[in-house]
Coordinates of C-alpha atoms and ligand atoms in Angstrom, one line a residue:
M1 CA 74.6 101.7 114.7
K2 CA 77.4 103.5 112.9
T3 CA 79.2 101.8 110.1
K4 CA 82.7 100.3 110.9
V5 CA 84.9 101.0 108.5
A6 CA 88.9 100.3 108.2
F7 CA 91.6 101.7 106.1
I8 CA 94.4 99.1 105.9
G9 CA 97.4 99.0 103.4
L10 CA 99.9 97.4 101.9
T11 CA 102.8 98.0 99.3
S12 CA 101.8 101.4 98.1
C13 CA 102.8 105.1 97.9
K14 CA 100.0 105.9 100.1
G15 CA 98.5 108.1 97.9
C16 CA 94.9 107.1 97.5
F17 CA 95.0 107.1 101.8
F18 CA 96.0 111.0 101.3
E19 CA 93.2 111.3 98.4
F20 CA 90.9 110.5 101.2
L21 CA 92.3 112.5 103.6
L22 CA 91.7 115.4 101.4
I23 CA 88.3 115.3 100.2
G24 CA 87.4 118.3 102.8
K25 CA 84.0 119.0 102.7
K26 CA 82.1 116.7 101.2
L27 CA 83.4 114.0 103.6
E28 CA 81.1 115.2 105.7
T29 CA 78.3 113.1 103.7
I30 CA 79.2 110.1 105.0
L31 CA 81.1 110.7 108.3
D32 CA 78.1 111.5 110.5
N33 CA 77.4 107.8 109.5
I34 CA 80.6 105.7 109.7
E35 CA 82.8 105.1 112.9
I36 CA 86.7 104.7 111.1
V37 CA 87.9 101.6 113.6
N38 CA 91.3 101.4 112.2
F39 CA 93.3 103.9 110.0
R40 CA 97.2 104.3 111.3
M41 CA 97.9 107.5 109.3
L42 CA 95.2 108.8 111.9
K43 CA 96.0 106.9 115.3
D44 CA 97.0 103.6 116.6
F45 CA 93.8 102.1 116.7
K46 CA 94.6 99.4 119.2
K47 CA 91.9 96.8 119.2
K48 CA 91.2 94.6 116.7
G49 CA 87.9 93.9 115.7
N50 CA 85.3 93.5 113.1
Y51 CA 84.5 95.8 110.2
D52 CA 81.8 96.2 107.8
I53 CA 83.7 98.1 105.3
T54 CA 87.7 98.2 104.8
F55 CA 89.0 100.1 102.0
M56 CA 92.7 98.4 101.5
D57 CA 95.3 99.7 99.6
G58 CA 98.6 98.7 97.8
A59 CA 99.4 95.5 96.6
V60 CA 101.0 92.0 98.4
S61 CA 104.4 92.0 98.0
T62 CA 105.6 90.3 101.2
K63 CA 105.0 87.1 103.1
N64 CA 103.3 89.1 106.1
Q65 CA 100.7 90.9 104.1
I66 CA 99.4 87.6 103.0
K67 CA 98.8 86.6 106.4
I68 CA 97.0 90.0 106.8
L69 CA 94.7 90.3 104.0
R70 CA 93.6 87.0 105.1
D71 CA 92.8 88.0 108.5
V72 CA 91.3 91.3 107.5
R73 CA 88.8 89.4 104.9
K74 CA 87.9 87.0 107.4
R75 CA 86.5 90.2 109.9
T76 CA 85.5 92.1 106.8
K77 CA 82.0 92.0 105.4
F78 CA 82.5 94.1 102.3
L79 CA 86.2 94.4 101.0
I80 CA 87.5 97.4 98.6
A81 CA 90.1 97.1 96.8
F82 CA 91.4 100.9 97.2
G83 CA 93.5 102.4 94.1
T84 CA 94.6 100.5 91.4
C85 CA 97.9 98.8 93.2
A86 CA 95.0 97.0 95.0
C87 CA 92.7 96.5 92.2
S88 CA 95.4 95.1 89.3
G89 CA 99.2 95.7 91.3
G90 CA 99.5 98.9 89.6
I91 CA 103.1 100.6 90.0
P92 CA 104.5 98.2 92.6
M93 CA 103.9 95.3 90.3
I94 CA 106.1 96.7 87.8
R95 CA 109.2 95.0 89.8
N96 CA 107.7 91.7 88.3
S97 CA 109.5 93.1 85.2
V98 CA 112.6 94.2 86.6
K99 CA 115.5 91.1 86.5
N100 CA 117.3 90.7 89.6
Y101 CA 115.5 93.6 91.6
R102 CA 115.4 92.0 94.4
K103 CA 119.2 91.8 94.9
T104 CA 119.5 95.3 93.3
V105 CA 117.2 97.5 95.4
Y106 CA 116.8 95.2 98.4
D107 CA 118.6 94.2 101.6
K108 CA 119.2 90.7 103.1
E109 CA 116.7 91.2 105.8
V110 CA 114.4 92.9 103.1
R111 CA 114.8 90.2 100.9
R112 CA 113.6 87.4 103.5
N113 CA 110.4 88.6 103.9
S114 CA 109.9 90.0 100.3
L115 CA 107.7 87.7 97.4
D116 CA 109.4 87.1 94.4
T117 CA 106.5 88.4 92.5
V118 CA 103.8 91.4 93.6
T119 CA 100.1 90.6 93.3
P120 CA 96.7 92.2 93.3
L121 CA 94.4 91.6 96.3
N122 CA 92.3 89.4 94.2
S123 CA 95.1 86.9 93.4
H124 CA 94.5 85.9 97.5
V125 CA 90.9 87.0 98.7
K126 CA 87.7 87.6 97.2
V127 CA 87.6 91.3 96.3
D128 CA 83.6 93.3 96.8
Y129 CA 84.6 96.1 95.2
Y130 CA 87.3 97.7 93.0
M131 CA 88.2 101.2 93.7
R132 CA 90.1 102.0 90.6
G133 CA 92.7 105.4 90.3
C134 CA 96.2 106.2 90.8
P135 CA 94.8 107.8 93.0
I136 CA 91.5 106.9 93.7
N137 CA 88.4 109.5 92.8
E138 CA 86.9 111.3 95.5
N139 CA 83.2 111.0 94.1
E140 CA 83.5 107.5 93.8
V141 CA 84.6 107.5 97.3
I142 CA 81.5 109.0 98.7
E143 CA 79.1 107.5 96.2
V144 CA 80.5 104.0 97.2
S145 CA 80.1 104.9 100.9
M146 CA 76.7 106.1 100.8
D147 CA 75.3 103.2 98.7
L148 CA 76.7 100.7 101.3
I149 CA 75.6 102.6 104.2
A150 CA 72.2 102.7 102.5
G151 CA 72.4 98.8 102.0
K152 CA 72.9 99.0 98.2
K153 CA 75.3 96.9 96.7
P154 CA 77.5 99.6 95.0
R155 CA 78.4 99.3 90.9
E156 CA 81.3 99.2 88.9
K157 CA 81.5 101.1 86.1
D158 CA 82.5 98.4 83.1
Y159 CA 82.6 100.9 80.6
C160 CA 85.9 103.1 79.2
V161 CA 86.6 106.4 80.0
C162 CA 85.7 108.2 76.9
V163 CA 82.1 107.5 77.6
E164 CA 82.4 109.8 80.5
C165 CA 84.1 112.6 77.7
K166 CA 80.3 112.1 75.3
K167 CA 78.4 112.6 78.1
N168 CA 80.4 115.5 79.4
G169 CA 80.5 117.2 76.3
T170 CA 84.4 117.4 76.3
K171 CA 86.0 117.5 72.7
C172 CA 87.9 114.6 72.0
L173 CA 91.9 114.5 72.1
F174 CA 92.1 111.3 70.1
K175 CA 90.8 113.2 67.1
E176 CA 93.1 115.8 67.8
G177 CA 96.1 113.7 67.4
K178 CA 96.8 113.4 70.8
V179 CA 97.8 110.2 72.6
C180 CA 94.9 109.3 75.2
Y181 CA 94.2 105.7 76.1
G182 CA 90.9 106.6 77.5
P183 CA 89.0 104.0 74.7
V184 CA 91.0 101.1 76.8
T185 CA 90.9 102.7 80.4
Y186 CA 88.0 101.6 83.0
A187 CA 85.8 104.8 83.6
G188 CA 84.8 106.0 86.9
C189 CA 86.7 108.8 87.7
N190 CA 84.2 111.3 85.7
A191 CA 87.0 111.8 82.5
P192 CA 88.6 114.5 84.4
C193 CA 92.0 114.8 82.4
P194 CA 90.6 115.3 79.3
S195 CA 88.2 117.5 79.9
V196 CA 91.3 120.0 81.5
G197 CA 92.8 119.2 78.2
T198 CA 95.3 116.3 79.6
P199 CA 94.8 113.1 78.0
C200 CA 94.2 109.9 79.8
D201 CA 96.9 108.6 81.3
G202 CA 95.1 104.8 81.7
C203 CA 95.4 105.6 85.7
R204 CA 92.4 103.0 86.3
G205 CA 93.7 100.0 84.4
P206 CA 93.1 98.4 81.0
L207 CA 89.3 97.6 80.6
P208 CA 89.4 93.7 79.5
D209 CA 87.0 94.0 76.7
G210 CA 88.5 97.4 75.2
N211 CA 89.7 96.9 72.1
R212 CA 93.8 97.0 72.3
G213 CA 94.8 96.1 69.4
A214 CA 92.7 99.0 67.8
E215 CA 94.6 101.3 70.1
I216 CA 97.9 100.1 69.7
D217 CA 97.3 100.1 65.5
L218 CA 96.1 103.9 65.5
L219 CA 98.8 105.2 67.9
K220 CA 101.5 103.4 65.8
E221 CA 100.3 105.2 62.7
R222 CA 101.0 108.4 64.9
G223 CA 104.6 107.5 65.1
I224 CA 104.6 105.8 68.6
S225 CA 106.5 102.6 69.0
E226 CA 105.0 99.6 70.2
D227 CA 107.6 98.9 72.8
D228 CA 106.7 102.5 74.0
I229 CA 102.5 102.6 73.8
K230 CA 103.2 98.7 75.4
T231 CA 104.9 100.3 78.5
V232 CA 102.3 103.0 79.1
L233 CA 99.8 100.5 78.8
S234 CA 101.8 98.4 81.5
R235 CA 101.7 100.7 84.0
Y236 CA 98.7 100.5 85.9
S237 CA 97.8 97.2 84.0
G238 CA 100.0 95.2 86.4
E239 CA 100.9 93.2 83.3
V240 CA 104.5 92.3 82.7
K241 CA 105.9 94.0 79.4
K242 CA 106.2 91.7 76.7
Ligands
LIG1 S1 96.9 103.5 93.5 FE1 98.7 105.5 93.0 S2 98.2 106.7 94.4 FE2 97.2 105.0 94.9 S3 98.5 104.0 96.4 FE3 99.0 103.0 94.5 S4 100.7 104.3 93.3 FE4 99.8 105.7 95.1
LIG2 S1 89.4 112.5 75.1 FE1 90.5 110.3 75.0 S2 89.3 109.6 76.7 FE2 88.1 111.2 76.0 S3 86.8 110.8 74.1 FE3 88.7 111.4 73.1 S4 89.8 109.3 73.4 FE4 88.3 108.6 74.6
LIG3 S1 90.7 110.4 82.7 FE1 92.5 108.4 82.8 S2 93.9 109.2 83.8 FE2 92.5 110.9 84.2 S3 91.9 109.6 86.3 FE3 90.9 109.4 84.6 S4 91.8 107.4 84.2 FE4 92.9 108.3 85.4

């Protein structure tokens, strides 16, 4: 029997779903083994059922989304927080630090349903795997899907992007004086940005045991203000900038 897979979205830019659709030929390695049973960006699947895997993108920003999320959790064996918005709140969560955003941005109707604060999925339900990245990484989608199809529990990478640079033999951009957030960012993307000369922007979110203090001190020595550093670090972390 094929693995039943759903793609369900909350508040996001949908970039992670587009990234999935753009994977192209590599998708063939999993498509024979899965049946997509819910994915609004492909078609309107009418039937509601149970899912083996759900890729859920976006953060929770409305009352209705809490209901949707809880319902999906009940019907899903393995729930994947798909992308940084779902994992840590990401870009949608920036609004938590903007004063009076609801009044300024939304009309009455939207305000009625919207929540005071945006939260990631794990504020409401148990998440089985965090697929980080803004957007997600295609190789991770394939690897994790293959593991699940084979009945294996996928392992998350709990080290920083620098480890992947070292493995790939990529020249360190930090050492060249560039501003790179790789030392405090979750790995798992295989460090594609430094490999083409672009410093890591931290899009997979902050590693809990990353040495943030040391990163901030080093960047301050390079003339970057603490406020600017914290603004960057807040973008994908879901934190309110202090
Ligand atoms: S993680 Fe980034 S690319 Fe993915 S849905 Fe959120 S904002 Fe868009
Ligand atoms: S380029 Fe950035 S991510 Fe890569 S090793 Fe240097 S500091 Fe770490
Ligand atoms: S290197 Fe950094 S910015 Fe680039 S994909 Fe990885 S985590 Fe994101």
